[in-house]
Amino acid sequence: MKEIREAIKKTNLKFAEIFKRGDAAAVAALYTSDARLLPPDAPMMSGTEAITKFWQGAMNLGIKEATLESIDVESSDGSDLATEIGKFTLSMETPGGERVAQTGKYIVLWKRDGGVWKLHADIWNADALA
Amino acid sequence: MKEIREAIKKTNLKFAEIFKRGDAAAVAALYTSDARLLPPDAPMMSGTEAITKFWQGAMNLGIKEATLESIDVESSDGSDLATEIGKFTLSMETPGGERVAQTGKYIVLWKRDGGVWKLHADIWNADALA
């Protein structure tokens, strides 16, 4: 469990680093190839291409940073599946150049894929109306 | 797995039935006593009292029906945890008495609690801006 928690924490840090660089394809590579993304106010989507496009679109809309903080990670012994509940902060730049933060929460279903823990399903929502 | 899928399907039907009756406490009883609720545009909350209040509030705001459809259920052999990805439809009554439907998607983390599968964490969001 401690190992899985560490692997997830590391990947969450990598997610934030890559996101800040604006590399949507590298963000999508942290997901399994058939992962499902369940974003607010958009239909469920799946697969690397759709996930790359989604994050590219979010970056284009002014989302500059995404940080992730695990609250609870669970996994059965020896299982290749784990669940994570967490909180996120998005940092957005408005068209006027102002920085605003949005906080929210998420659940990620993780899958061990060729020895690497990857996001396999990812859903989130905001803490308050924007 | 088939057994777990059936148990979850049954509880989802029960959720819809109870919801339609407007019994928020009975809806909350389908969750574990320390379950987490992660609703859109509200902070994360946990426990039976908070969950009862949340669903009571949603019913007071005009949500009349909530139907749930499993898309994918996963569980490791012998585990007391399962994950579900699904789609929901909420049927709301506007102050003018009109019925409108909102569709969306969810992830529920289920936990076997005294032999009964209960919702242990529940997050959802809408498919489109309201």
Coordinates of C-alpha atoms in Angstrom, one line a residue:
Chain A
M1 CA 0.0 0.0 0.0
K2 CA 2.8 2.4 0.9
E3 CA 4.5 1.7 -2.4
I4 CA 1.3 2.3 -4.3
R5 CA 0.6 5.5 -2.4
E6 CA 4.2 6.7 -3.3
A7 CA 3.8 5.8 -7.0
I8 CA 0.5 7.7 -7.2
K9 CA 2.0 10.7 -5.4
K10 CA 4.9 10.7 -7.8
T11 CA 2.7 10.5 -10.8
N12 CA 0.5 13.4 -9.5
L13 CA 3.6 15.5 -9.1
K14 CA 4.7 14.6 -12.7
F15 CA 1.1 15.5 -13.9
A16 CA 1.5 19.0 -12.4
E17 CA 5.0 19.5 -13.8
I18 CA 4.0 18.3 -17.3
F19 CA 0.8 20.3 -17.2
K20 CA 2.7 23.5 -16.4
R21 CA 4.9 22.9 -19.4
G22 CA 1.7 22.8 -21.5
D23 CA 2.4 19.3 -22.9
A24 CA -1.1 17.8 -23.4
A25 CA 0.2 14.6 -25.1
A26 CA 2.6 13.9 -22.2
V27 CA -0.3 14.5 -19.7
A28 CA -2.4 11.9 -21.7
A29 CA 0.5 9.5 -21.6
L30 CA 0.0 9.2 -17.8
Y31 CA -3.3 7.6 -18.5
T32 CA -3.9 4.0 -19.8
S33 CA -4.5 3.8 -23.6
D34 CA -8.2 3.0 -22.9
A35 CA -8.7 5.3 -19.9
R36 CA -12.0 7.1 -19.4
L37 CA -12.1 10.9 -18.7
L38 CA -15.3 12.2 -17.1
P39 CA -14.9 16.0 -17.1
P40 CA -17.6 18.5 -15.8
D41 CA -19.9 19.8 -18.4
A42 CA -18.7 17.5 -21.2
P43 CA -19.6 14.0 -22.1
M44 CA -17.5 11.0 -21.0
M45 CA -14.6 10.3 -23.4
S46 CA -12.0 7.7 -23.7
G47 CA -8.6 6.9 -25.2
T48 CA -5.3 8.8 -25.7
E49 CA -6.4 11.0 -28.6
A50 CA -9.6 12.2 -26.9
I51 CA -7.7 12.8 -23.6
T52 CA -4.9 14.7 -25.3
K53 CA -7.5 16.9 -27.1
F54 CA -9.4 17.6 -23.9
W55 CA -6.3 18.7 -22.0
Q56 CA -5.0 20.7 -25.0
G57 CA -8.4 22.5 -25.0
A58 CA -8.2 23.2 -21.3
M59 CA -4.7 24.7 -21.7
N60 CA -5.9 26.8 -24.6
L61 CA -8.7 28.1 -22.4
G62 CA -6.2 29.5 -20.0
I63 CA -5.6 26.7 -17.4
K64 CA -2.0 27.1 -16.6
E65 CA -1.5 24.8 -13.6
A66 CA -3.2 21.7 -12.1
T67 CA -2.0 20.4 -8.8
L68 CA -3.3 17.2 -7.2
E69 CA -3.3 16.2 -3.5
S70 CA -4.2 12.6 -2.5
I71 CA -6.5 12.3 0.5
D72 CA -7.2 8.6 0.5
V73 CA -5.7 5.7 -1.6
E74 CA -7.1 2.2 -1.3
S75 CA -6.0 -1.0 -3.0
S76 CA -6.5 -4.7 -2.2
D77 CA -3.3 -6.8 -1.7
G78 CA -1.7 -7.7 -5.0
S79 CA -4.4 -6.0 -7.0
D80 CA -3.5 -4.1 -10.2
L81 CA -6.3 -1.6 -9.3
A82 CA -6.3 1.2 -6.8
T83 CA -8.6 4.1 -6.0
E84 CA -7.7 7.6 -5.0
I85 CA -9.8 10.4 -3.6
G86 CA -8.1 13.8 -3.8
K87 CA -8.3 17.6 -4.0
F88 CA -7.1 19.7 -6.9
T89 CA -6.3 23.3 -7.6
L90 CA -6.5 24.7 -11.1
S91 CA -4.7 28.0 -11.8
M92 CA -6.3 29.9 -14.7
E93 CA -5.3 33.0 -16.6
T94 CA -8.2 35.2 -17.6
P95 CA -8.2 36.9 -21.0
G96 CA -7.2 40.0 -19.1
G97 CA -4.1 38.3 -17.7
E98 CA -5.4 37.9 -14.2
R99 CA -4.6 34.6 -12.3
V100 CA -7.6 32.9 -10.6
A101 CA -7.7 29.6 -8.7
Q102 CA -10.4 27.0 -8.8
T103 CA -10.4 24.2 -6.1
G104 CA -12.3 21.0 -6.4
K105 CA -12.1 17.2 -5.7
Y106 CA -11.7 14.1 -7.8
I107 CA -11.7 10.3 -7.8
V108 CA -9.2 8.5 -9.9
L109 CA -9.2 4.8 -10.6
W110 CA -5.6 3.7 -11.1
K111 CA -4.4 0.6 -13.0
R112 CA -1.0 -1.0 -13.0
D113 CA -0.1 -1.3 -16.7
G114 CA 3.2 -3.0 -17.5
G115 CA 4.4 -2.3 -14.0
V116 CA 3.5 1.4 -14.1
W117 CA 0.5 2.9 -12.2
K118 CA -1.6 4.9 -14.7
L119 CA -4.8 6.9 -14.5
H120 CA -7.6 4.6 -15.8
A121 CA -10.6 6.7 -15.0
D122 CA -10.6 10.3 -13.9
I123 CA -13.6 12.4 -12.7
W124 CA -13.7 15.7 -10.9
N125 CA -15.8 18.7 -10.1
A126 CA -15.4 22.1 -8.5
D127 CA -16.0 23.1 -4.9
A128 CA -18.1 26.1 -5.9
L129 CA -19.9 27.6 -8.9
A130 CA -17.3 29.5 -11.0
Chain B
M1 CA -17.9 -10.4 -10.0
K2 CA -21.3 -11.2 -11.4
E3 CA -22.7 -11.2 -7.8
I4 CA -21.2 -7.8 -7.0
R5 CA -22.5 -6.4 -10.3
E6 CA -26.0 -7.7 -9.4
A7 CA -25.9 -6.3 -5.9
I8 CA -24.8 -2.9 -7.2
K9 CA -27.5 -2.9 -9.8
K10 CA -30.1 -3.8 -7.2
T11 CA -29.0 -1.0 -4.9
N12 CA -29.0 1.5 -7.8
L13 CA -32.6 0.6 -8.4
K14 CA -33.4 0.9 -4.7
F15 CA -31.7 4.4 -4.7
A16 CA -34.0 5.5 -7.6
E17 CA -37.1 4.1 -5.9
I18 CA -36.3 5.7 -2.5
F19 CA -35.3 9.0 -4.1
K20 CA -38.6 9.2 -5.9
R21 CA -40.4 8.8 -2.6
G22 CA -38.4 11.8 -1.3
D23 CA -36.9 9.9 1.6
A24 CA -33.4 11.5 2.0
A25 CA -32.6 9.6 5.2
A26 CA -33.3 6.2 3.5
V27 CA -31.1 7.4 0.5
A28 CA -28.3 8.2 3.0
A29 CA -28.7 4.7 4.6
L30 CA -27.5 3.2 1.3
Y31 CA -24.1 4.8 2.1
T32 CA -21.6 3.6 4.7
S33 CA -21.7 5.6 7.9
D34 CA -18.4 7.3 7.0
A35 CA -19.0 7.7 3.3
R36 CA -17.8 10.7 1.4
L37 CA -20.0 12.7 -1.0
L38 CA -18.3 14.8 -3.6
P39 CA -21.1 16.9 -5.2
P40 CA -20.5 19.4 -8.0
D41 CA -20.2 23.0 -6.8
A42 CA -20.1 22.1 -3.1
P43 CA -17.3 21.0 -0.8
M44 CA -16.6 17.4 -0.1
M45 CA -18.7 16.1 2.8
S46 CA -18.9 12.9 4.8
G47 CA -21.1 11.0 7.2
T48 CA -24.8 10.1 7.3
E49 CA -26.0 13.4 8.6
A50 CA -24.3 15.5 6.0
I51 CA -25.4 13.1 3.2
T52 CA -29.0 13.1 4.4
K53 CA -29.0 16.9 4.5
F54 CA -27.4 17.2 1.0
W55 CA -30.0 14.9 -0.6
Q56 CA -32.8 16.6 1.3
G57 CA -31.6 19.9 0.0
A58 CA -31.5 18.6 -3.6
M59 CA -35.1 17.3 -3.2
N60 CA -36.2 20.6 -1.9
L61 CA -34.6 22.3 -4.9
G62 CA -36.9 20.3 -7.2
I63 CA -34.9 17.1 -8.0
K64 CA -37.7 14.5 -8.2
E65 CA -35.9 11.5 -9.7
A66 CA -32.4 10.1 -9.9
T67 CA -31.7 7.1 -12.1
L68 CA -28.4 5.3 -12.2
E69 CA -27.0 3.0 -14.9
S70 CA -23.8 1.0 -14.4
I71 CA -21.3 1.1 -17.3
D72 CA -18.4 -0.7 -15.7
V73 CA -17.9 -2.5 -12.3
E74 CA -14.5 -3.8 -11.2
S75 CA -13.5 -5.6 -8.0
S76 CA -10.5 -7.8 -7.1
D77 CA -11.3 -11.4 -6.0
G78 CA -12.5 -11.5 -2.5
S79 CA -12.1 -7.8 -2.0
D80 CA -14.6 -5.8 0.0
L81 CA -14.1 -2.8 -2.3
A82 CA -15.5 -2.4 -5.8
T83 CA -15.6 0.5 -8.3
E84 CA -18.4 1.6 -10.5
I85 CA -18.5 4.0 -13.5
G86 CA -22.0 5.0 -14.5
K87 CA -24.4 7.4 -16.1
F88 CA -27.2 9.2 -14.3
T89 CA -30.3 11.1 -15.2
L90 CA -31.8 13.6 -12.8
S91 CA -35.4 14.7 -13.4
M92 CA -36.1 18.2 -12.0
E93 CA -39.2 20.2 -11.6
T94 CA -38.8 23.9 -12.3
P95 CA -40.6 26.5 -10.1
G96 CA -43.0 26.8 -13.0
G97 CA -43.8 23.1 -12.8
E98 CA -42.0 22.1 -15.9
R99 CA -40.0 18.8 -15.9
V100 CA -36.4 19.0 -17.2
A101 CA -33.8 16.2 -17.3
Q102 CA -30.1 16.5 -16.6
T103 CA -27.7 13.7 -17.7
G104 CA -24.3 13.1 -16.3
K105 CA -21.7 10.5 -15.2
Y106 CA -20.4 9.3 -11.9
I107 CA -17.8 7.1 -10.1
V108 CA -18.9 5.3 -7.0
L109 CA -16.5 3.4 -4.7
W110 CA -18.4 0.6 -3.1
K111 CA -17.6 -1.1 0.2
R112 CA -19.0 -4.4 1.6
D113 CA -20.2 -3.4 5.0
G114 CA -21.6 -6.3 7.2
G115 CA -22.2 -8.3 4.0
V116 CA -24.0 -5.4 2.3
W117 CA -22.6 -3.4 -0.6
K118 CA -22.8 0.3 0.2
L119 CA -21.8 3.5 -1.4
H120 CA -18.5 4.6 0.2
A121 CA -17.6 7.5 -2.0
D122 CA -19.7 9.1 -4.6
I123 CA -18.7 11.8 -7.2
W124 CA -20.6 13.0 -10.3
N125 CA -20.9 15.8 -12.8
A126 CA -23.1 16.9 -15.6
D127 CA -22.7 16.2 -19.3
A128 CA -23.4 19.8 -20.2
L129 CA -23.6 23.2 -18.6
A130 CA -27.2 23.7 -17.2

